[in-house]
mmCIF file of N, CA and C and ligand atoms in Angstrom:
data_model
loop_
_atom_site.group_PDB
_atom_site.id
_atom_site.type_symbol
_atom_site.label_atom_id
_atom_site.label_comp_id
_atom_site.label_asym_id
_atom_site.label_seq_id
_atom_site.Cartn_x
_atom_site.Cartn_y
_atom_site.Cartn_z
ATOM 1 N N MET A 27 94.321 102.595 88.808
ATOM 2 C CA MET A 27 95.272 101.520 88.587
ATOM 3 C C MET A 27 96.260 101.458 89.751
ATOM 4 N N SER A 28 96.515 100.258 90.220
ATOM 5 C CA SER A 28 97.465 100.154 91.324
ATOM 6 C C SER A 28 98.821 99.665 90.809
ATOM 7 N N ILE A 29 99.777 99.825 91.657
ATOM 8 C CA ILE A 29 101.162 99.464 91.339
ATOM 9 C C ILE A 29 101.514 98.235 92.164
ATOM 10 N N ARG A 30 102.089 97.241 91.509
ATOM 11 C CA ARG A 30 102.518 96.057 92.264
ATOM 12 C C ARG A 30 103.923 96.278 92.812
ATOM 13 N N LEU A 31 104.091 95.909 94.052
ATOM 14 C CA LEU A 31 105.396 96.006 94.704
ATOM 15 C C LEU A 31 105.790 94.629 95.209
ATOM 16 N N LYS A 32 107.065 94.345 95.144
ATOM 17 C CA LYS A 32 107.578 93.106 95.736
ATOM 18 C C LYS A 32 108.403 93.515 96.950
ATOM 19 N N VAL A 33 107.924 93.098 98.102
ATOM 20 C CA VAL A 33 108.533 93.535 99.351
ATOM 21 C C VAL A 33 109.110 92.336 100.088
ATOM 22 N N VAL A 34 110.399 92.375 100.346
ATOM 23 C CA VAL A 34 111.040 91.333 101.151
ATOM 24 C C VAL A 34 111.058 91.820 102.595
ATOM 25 N N ASP A 35 110.444 91.029 103.469
ATOM 26 C CA ASP A 35 110.348 91.470 104.861
ATOM 27 C C ASP A 35 111.645 91.155 105.623
ATOM 28 N N ARG A 36 111.654 91.446 106.916
ATOM 29 C CA ARG A 36 112.895 91.293 107.692
ATOM 30 C C ARG A 36 113.230 89.839 107.992
ATOM 31 N N ASN A 37 112.314 88.924 107.625
ATOM 32 C CA ASN A 37 112.613 87.492 107.732
ATOM 33 C C ASN A 37 113.079 86.911 106.406
ATOM 34 N N GLY A 38 113.122 87.746 105.366
ATOM 35 C CA GLY A 38 113.552 87.269 104.058
ATOM 36 C C GLY A 38 112.417 86.738 103.209
ATOM 37 N N ASP A 39 111.188 86.855 103.677
ATOM 38 C CA ASP A 39 110.036 86.391 102.895
ATOM 39 C C ASP A 39 109.578 87.489 101.936
ATOM 40 N N GLU A 40 109.251 87.084 100.708
ATOM 41 C CA GLU A 40 108.827 88.069 99.714
ATOM 42 C C GLU A 40 107.304 88.096 99.608
ATOM 43 N N HIS A 41 106.766 89.301 99.553
ATOM 44 C CA HIS A 41 105.319 89.510 99.448
ATOM 45 C C HIS A 41 105.051 90.366 98.220
ATOM 46 N N GLU A 42 104.009 90.027 97.482
ATOM 47 C CA GLU A 42 103.599 90.925 96.396
ATOM 48 C C GLU A 42 102.370 91.683 96.881
ATOM 49 N N ILE A 43 102.477 92.983 96.876
ATOM 50 C CA ILE A 43 101.390 93.815 97.395
ATOM 51 C C ILE A 43 101.045 94.870 96.353
ATOM 52 N N GLU A 44 99.964 95.599 96.608
ATOM 53 C CA GLU A 44 99.552 96.654 95.690
ATOM 54 C C GLU A 44 99.588 97.987 96.408
ATOM 55 N N ALA A 45 99.910 99.015 95.646
ATOM 56 C CA ALA A 45 99.987 100.360 96.211
ATOM 57 C C ALA A 45 99.320 101.325 95.247
ATOM 58 N N ALA A 46 98.884 102.455 95.773
ATOM 59 C CA ALA A 46 98.249 103.471 94.934
ATOM 60 C C ALA A 46 99.296 104.427 94.384
ATOM 61 N N PRO A 47 99.174 104.799 93.103
ATOM 62 C CA PRO A 47 100.087 105.804 92.573
ATOM 63 C C PRO A 47 99.871 107.148 93.255
ATOM 64 N N GLU A 48 100.860 107.995 93.173
ATOM 65 C CA GLU A 48 100.796 109.348 93.744
ATOM 66 C C GLU A 48 100.680 109.341 95.262
ATOM 67 N N THR A 49 101.097 108.239 95.874
ATOM 68 C CA THR A 49 101.260 108.217 97.325
ATOM 69 C C THR A 49 102.734 107.909 97.560
ATOM 70 N N SER A 50 103.180 108.101 98.783
ATOM 71 C CA SER A 50 104.572 107.739 99.035
ATOM 72 C C SER A 50 104.657 106.228 99.281
ATOM 73 N N LEU A 51 105.791 105.682 98.963
ATOM 74 C CA LEU A 51 106.029 104.263 99.212
ATOM 75 C C LEU A 51 105.811 103.944 100.684
ATOM 76 N N MET A 52 106.251 104.814 101.552
ATOM 77 C CA MET A 52 106.076 104.606 103.004
ATOM 78 C C MET A 52 104.613 104.405 103.385
ATOM 79 N N GLU A 53 103.704 105.138 102.768
ATOM 80 C CA GLU A 53 102.292 105.057 103.154
ATOM 81 C C GLU A 53 101.749 103.642 102.993
ATOM 82 N N THR A 54 102.219 102.936 101.982
ATOM 83 C CA THR A 54 101.812 101.543 101.811
ATOM 84 C C THR A 54 102.553 100.636 102.780
ATOM 85 N N LEU A 55 103.837 100.859 102.942
ATOM 86 C CA LEU A 55 104.638 99.963 103.789
ATOM 87 C C LEU A 55 104.233 100.031 105.258
ATOM 88 N N ARG A 56 103.771 101.172 105.715
ATOM 89 C CA ARG A 56 103.434 101.271 107.144
ATOM 90 C C ARG A 56 102.114 100.576 107.474
ATOM 91 N N GLU A 57 101.323 100.247 106.443
ATOM 92 C CA GLU A 57 100.062 99.539 106.678
ATOM 93 C C GLU A 57 100.260 98.037 106.856
ATOM 94 N N LEU A 58 101.430 97.547 106.521
ATOM 95 C CA LEU A 58 101.683 96.105 106.579
ATOM 96 C C LEU A 58 102.026 95.671 108.000
ATOM 97 N N ASP A 59 101.616 94.449 108.358
ATOM 98 C CA ASP A 59 101.950 93.934 109.693
ATOM 99 C C ASP A 59 103.459 93.893 109.905
ATOM 100 N N TYR A 60 104.176 93.588 108.829
ATOM 101 C CA TYR A 60 105.634 93.472 108.899
ATOM 102 C C TYR A 60 106.316 94.733 108.394
ATOM 103 N N GLY A 61 105.562 95.819 108.244
ATOM 104 C CA GLY A 61 106.059 96.999 107.544
ATOM 105 C C GLY A 61 106.910 97.940 108.378
ATOM 106 N N VAL A 62 106.974 99.187 107.924
ATOM 107 C CA VAL A 62 107.848 100.169 108.554
ATOM 108 C C VAL A 62 107.083 100.961 109.618
ATOM 109 N N ALA A 63 107.811 101.509 110.590
ATOM 110 C CA ALA A 63 107.179 102.270 111.663
ATOM 111 C C ALA A 63 106.810 103.674 111.192
ATOM 112 N N ALA A 64 107.686 104.303 110.440
ATOM 113 C CA ALA A 64 107.420 105.647 109.902
ATOM 114 C C ALA A 64 106.974 106.620 111.001
ATOM 115 N N ILE A 65 107.739 106.679 112.042
ATOM 116 C CA ILE A 65 107.362 107.435 113.234
ATOM 117 C C ILE A 65 107.124 108.919 112.958
ATOM 118 N N CYS A 66 107.912 109.505 112.075
ATOM 119 C CA CYS A 66 107.765 110.951 111.841
ATOM 120 C C CYS A 66 106.674 111.270 110.827
ATOM 121 N N GLY A 67 106.068 110.234 110.262
ATOM 122 C CA GLY A 67 104.958 110.468 109.346
ATOM 123 C C GLY A 67 105.363 111.006 107.982
ATOM 124 N N GLY A 68 106.618 110.856 107.653
ATOM 125 C CA GLY A 68 107.055 111.269 106.321
ATOM 126 C C GLY A 68 107.782 112.596 106.279
ATOM 127 N N MET A 69 108.223 113.072 107.421
ATOM 128 C CA MET A 69 108.902 114.372 107.488
ATOM 129 C C MET A 69 110.411 114.274 107.264
ATOM 130 N N CYS A 70 110.882 113.109 106.908
ATOM 131 C CA CYS A 70 112.306 112.893 106.638
ATOM 132 C C CYS A 70 113.164 113.216 107.868
ATOM 133 N N SER A 71 112.690 112.764 109.029
ATOM 134 C CA SER A 71 113.468 113.041 110.233
ATOM 135 C C SER A 71 113.663 111.838 111.149
ATOM 136 N N CYS A 72 113.049 110.677 110.843
ATOM 137 C CA CYS A 72 113.167 109.549 111.778
ATOM 138 C C CYS A 72 113.963 108.367 111.224
ATOM 139 N N ALA A 73 113.929 108.184 109.914
ATOM 140 C CA ALA A 73 114.615 107.078 109.228
ATOM 141 C C ALA A 73 114.044 105.703 109.576
ATOM 142 N N THR A 74 112.875 105.644 110.182
ATOM 143 C CA THR A 74 112.267 104.336 110.464
ATOM 144 C C THR A 74 111.499 103.798 109.251
ATOM 145 N N CYS A 75 111.647 104.431 108.123
ATOM 146 C CA CYS A 75 111.023 103.959 106.873
ATOM 147 C C CYS A 75 112.095 103.479 105.901
ATOM 148 N N HIS A 76 113.253 103.121 106.432
ATOM 149 C CA HIS A 76 114.431 102.753 105.632
ATOM 150 C C HIS A 76 114.202 101.449 104.872
ATOM 151 N N VAL A 77 114.497 101.477 103.575
ATOM 152 C CA VAL A 77 114.402 100.274 102.739
ATOM 153 C C VAL A 77 115.626 100.192 101.831
ATOM 154 N N TYR A 78 115.838 98.986 101.293
ATOM 155 C CA TYR A 78 116.867 98.774 100.284
ATOM 156 C C TYR A 78 116.164 98.515 98.950
ATOM 157 N N ILE A 79 116.490 99.303 97.965
ATOM 158 C CA ILE A 79 115.890 99.164 96.642
ATOM 159 C C ILE A 79 116.675 98.111 95.849
ATOM 160 N N ALA A 80 115.958 97.213 95.171
ATOM 161 C CA ALA A 80 116.647 96.189 94.367
ATOM 162 C C ALA A 80 117.558 96.872 93.346
ATOM 163 N N PRO A 81 118.745 96.311 93.107
ATOM 164 C CA PRO A 81 119.745 96.969 92.255
ATOM 165 C C PRO A 81 119.211 97.413 90.899
ATOM 166 N N GLU A 82 118.357 96.584 90.292
ATOM 167 C CA GLU A 82 117.869 96.922 88.949
ATOM 168 C C GLU A 82 116.914 98.110 88.961
ATOM 169 N N TRP A 83 116.490 98.533 90.139
ATOM 170 C CA TRP A 83 115.557 99.661 90.248
ATOM 171 C C TRP A 83 116.214 100.952 90.744
ATOM 172 N N VAL A 84 117.396 100.859 91.258
ATOM 173 C CA VAL A 84 118.014 102.027 91.905
ATOM 174 C C VAL A 84 118.057 103.240 90.979
ATOM 175 N N ASP A 85 118.491 103.027 89.735
ATOM 176 C CA ASP A 85 118.655 104.159 88.817
ATOM 177 C C ASP A 85 117.353 104.614 88.172
ATOM 178 N N LYS A 86 116.285 103.872 88.411
ATOM 179 C CA LYS A 86 114.992 104.262 87.834
ATOM 180 C C LYS A 86 114.238 105.220 88.747
ATOM 181 N N LEU A 87 114.710 105.360 89.971
ATOM 182 C CA LEU A 87 114.060 106.263 90.922
ATOM 183 C C LEU A 87 114.784 107.605 90.918
ATOM 184 N N PRO A 88 114.074 108.685 91.239
ATOM 185 C CA PRO A 88 114.746 109.984 91.332
ATOM 186 C C PRO A 88 115.839 109.947 92.393
ATOM 187 N N ALA A 89 116.876 110.698 92.178
ATOM 188 C CA ALA A 89 117.992 110.730 93.121
ATOM 189 C C ALA A 89 117.539 111.262 94.480
ATOM 190 N N ARG A 90 118.302 110.903 95.494
ATOM 191 C CA ARG A 90 118.009 111.404 96.843
ATOM 192 C C ARG A 90 118.186 112.915 96.907
ATOM 193 N N GLN A 91 117.346 113.562 97.674
ATOM 194 C CA GLN A 91 117.581 114.961 98.029
ATOM 195 C C GLN A 91 118.596 114.993 99.168
ATOM 196 N N SER A 92 119.162 116.153 99.420
ATOM 197 C CA SER A 92 120.246 116.214 100.399
ATOM 198 C C SER A 92 119.790 115.833 101.807
ATOM 199 N N ASP A 93 118.555 116.210 102.189
ATOM 200 C CA ASP A 93 118.123 115.876 103.557
ATOM 201 C C ASP A 93 117.966 114.367 103.724
ATOM 202 N N GLU A 94 117.512 113.694 102.684
ATOM 203 C CA GLU A 94 117.411 112.228 102.756
ATOM 204 C C GLU A 94 118.815 111.614 102.867
ATOM 205 N N GLY A 95 119.716 112.097 102.061
ATOM 206 C CA GLY A 95 121.090 111.579 102.099
ATOM 207 C C GLY A 95 121.750 111.820 103.446
ATOM 208 N N ASP A 96 121.512 112.986 104.022
ATOM 209 C CA ASP A 96 122.113 113.316 105.319
ATOM 210 C C ASP A 96 121.615 112.368 106.407
ATOM 211 N N LEU A 97 120.322 112.085 106.383
ATOM 212 C CA LEU A 97 119.756 111.202 107.405
ATOM 213 C C LEU A 97 120.247 109.768 107.212
ATOM 214 N N LEU A 98 120.278 109.322 105.979
ATOM 215 C CA LEU A 98 120.764 107.961 105.706
ATOM 216 C C LEU A 98 122.220 107.803 106.144
ATOM 217 N N ALA A 99 122.993 108.850 105.995
ATOM 218 C CA ALA A 99 124.420 108.778 106.331
ATOM 219 C C ALA A 99 124.644 108.473 107.807
ATOM 220 N N GLU A 100 123.645 108.738 108.633
ATOM 221 C CA GLU A 100 123.779 108.507 110.077
ATOM 222 C C GLU A 100 123.430 107.075 110.471
ATOM 223 N N LEU A 101 122.928 106.279 109.532
ATOM 224 C CA LEU A 101 122.411 104.959 109.888
ATOM 225 C C LEU A 101 123.492 103.890 109.881
ATOM 226 N N GLN A 102 123.402 103.032 110.848
ATOM 227 C CA GLN A 102 124.331 101.913 110.954
ATOM 228 C C GLN A 102 124.179 100.944 109.782
ATOM 229 N N PHE A 103 122.937 100.732 109.347
ATOM 230 C CA PHE A 103 122.677 99.719 108.320
ATOM 231 C C PHE A 103 122.548 100.320 106.923
ATOM 232 N N ARG A 104 123.072 101.513 106.734
ATOM 233 C CA ARG A 104 123.004 102.146 105.423
ATOM 234 C C ARG A 104 123.775 101.329 104.386
ATOM 235 N N GLN A 105 123.189 101.230 103.196
ATOM 236 C CA GLN A 105 123.867 100.621 102.048
ATOM 237 C C GLN A 105 123.758 101.587 100.872
ATOM 238 N N ASP A 106 124.479 101.288 99.782
ATOM 239 C CA ASP A 106 124.421 102.161 98.601
ATOM 240 C C ASP A 106 123.010 102.261 98.029
ATOM 241 N N ASN A 107 122.225 101.197 98.215
ATOM 242 C CA ASN A 107 120.868 101.195 97.667
ATOM 243 C C ASN A 107 119.822 101.564 98.720
ATOM 244 N N SER A 108 120.249 102.192 99.795
ATOM 245 C CA SER A 108 119.314 102.629 100.835
ATOM 246 C C SER A 108 118.487 103.819 100.371
ATOM 247 N N ARG A 109 117.204 103.784 100.730
ATOM 248 C CA ARG A 109 116.338 104.949 100.530
ATOM 249 C C ARG A 109 115.392 105.060 101.723
ATOM 250 N N LEU A 110 114.915 106.281 101.932
ATOM 251 C CA LEU A 110 113.830 106.486 102.887
ATOM 252 C C LEU A 110 112.527 106.428 102.088
ATOM 253 N N SER A 111 111.690 105.455 102.430
ATOM 254 C CA SER A 111 110.520 105.201 101.583
ATOM 255 C C SER A 111 109.526 106.360 101.598
ATOM 256 N N CYS A 112 109.591 107.223 102.601
ATOM 257 C CA CYS A 112 108.676 108.374 102.615
ATOM 258 C C CYS A 112 109.058 109.410 101.575
ATOM 259 N N GLN A 113 110.245 109.292 101.034
ATOM 260 C CA GLN A 113 110.710 110.283 100.055
ATOM 261 C C GLN A 113 110.538 109.794 98.618
ATOM 262 N N ILE A 114 109.879 108.657 98.457
ATOM 263 C CA ILE A 114 109.659 108.111 97.116
ATOM 264 C C ILE A 114 108.173 108.160 96.800
ATOM 265 N N GLN A 115 107.829 108.990 95.843
ATOM 266 C CA GLN A 115 106.441 109.075 95.380
ATOM 267 C C GLN A 115 106.233 108.020 94.305
ATOM 268 N N LEU A 116 105.216 107.197 94.486
ATOM 269 C CA LEU A 116 104.985 106.102 93.543
ATOM 270 C C LEU A 116 104.379 106.605 92.242
ATOM 271 N N LYS A 117 104.822 106.018 91.154
ATOM 272 C CA LYS A 117 104.310 106.342 89.826
ATOM 273 C C LYS A 117 103.986 105.038 89.117
ATOM 274 N N ALA A 118 103.145 105.128 88.102
ATOM 275 C CA ALA A 118 102.729 103.929 87.371
ATOM 276 C C ALA A 118 103.939 103.165 86.835
ATOM 277 N N GLU A 119 104.965 103.883 86.420
ATOM 278 C CA GLU A 119 106.119 103.191 85.826
ATOM 279 C C GLU A 119 106.950 102.419 86.848
ATOM 280 N N TYR A 120 106.601 102.536 88.124
ATOM 281 C CA TYR A 120 107.314 101.764 89.140
ATOM 282 C C TYR A 120 106.657 100.405 89.382
ATOM 283 N N ASP A 121 105.724 100.044 88.532
ATOM 284 C CA ASP A 121 105.068 98.741 88.677
ATOM 285 C C ASP A 121 106.127 97.646 88.665
ATOM 286 N N GLY A 122 106.105 96.784 89.679
ATOM 287 C CA GLY A 122 107.097 95.719 89.788
ATOM 288 C C GLY A 122 108.284 96.058 90.667
ATOM 289 N N LEU A 123 108.288 97.264 91.217
ATOM 290 C CA LEU A 123 109.400 97.697 92.094
ATOM 291 C C LEU A 123 109.649 96.672 93.207
ATOM 292 N N ARG A 124 110.905 96.340 93.389
ATOM 293 C CA ARG A 124 111.274 95.344 94.401
ATOM 294 C C ARG A 124 112.167 95.999 95.437
ATOM 295 N N LEU A 125 111.898 95.727 96.678
ATOM 296 C CA LEU A 125 112.667 96.338 97.763
ATOM 297 C C LEU A 125 112.675 95.412 98.973
ATOM 298 N N THR A 126 113.609 95.691 99.836
ATOM 299 C CA THR A 126 113.759 94.922 101.075
ATOM 300 C C THR A 126 113.688 95.891 102.253
ATOM 301 N N LEU A 127 112.965 95.510 103.278
ATOM 302 C CA LEU A 127 112.905 96.348 104.474
ATOM 303 C C LEU A 127 114.238 96.266 105.220
ATOM 304 N N ALA A 128 114.770 97.408 105.577
ATOM 305 C CA ALA A 128 116.043 97.434 106.310
ATOM 306 C C ALA A 128 115.795 97.030 107.766
ATOM 307 N N PRO A 129 116.830 96.548 108.453
ATOM 308 C CA PRO A 129 116.659 96.217 109.881
ATOM 309 C C PRO A 129 116.291 97.462 110.686
ATOM 310 N N GLU A 130 115.588 97.253 111.761
ATOM 311 C CA GLU A 130 115.278 98.387 112.642
ATOM 312 C C GLU A 130 116.537 98.775 113.403
ATOM 313 N N GLU A 131 116.696 100.073 113.652
ATOM 314 C CA GLU A 131 117.898 100.547 114.363
ATOM 315 C C GLU A 131 117.489 101.106 115.717
HETATM 316 S S1 FES B 226 108.865 108.304 107.851
HETATM 317 FE FE1 FES B 226 110.352 109.312 109.028
HETATM 318 S S2 FES B 226 112.009 109.546 107.688
HETATM 319 FE FE2 FES B 226 110.533 108.515 106.503
#
């Protein structure tokens, strides 16, 4: 079973895509033409997988670990709903998750 995601790209266009459970959100986003660079490959060290989670979903995801929070704190475009998509493991209950790709820094 796949998970549907609603992804708003950097032009403001919304796309509905599918992702596999038990993979990181970043793994799906980096496959998109308009997706994330994910330069470090998910090691939580580059922040090029930065996304904004839709407000109604923020509290449904596990809280940030300290290394994710530390890296986000260094970003110019950080917002309260910022997450590093490599640190989010997709689960079936995230079906319908909506997010926006953050600007590149
Ligand atoms: S892919 Fe580098 S921090 Fe997420």
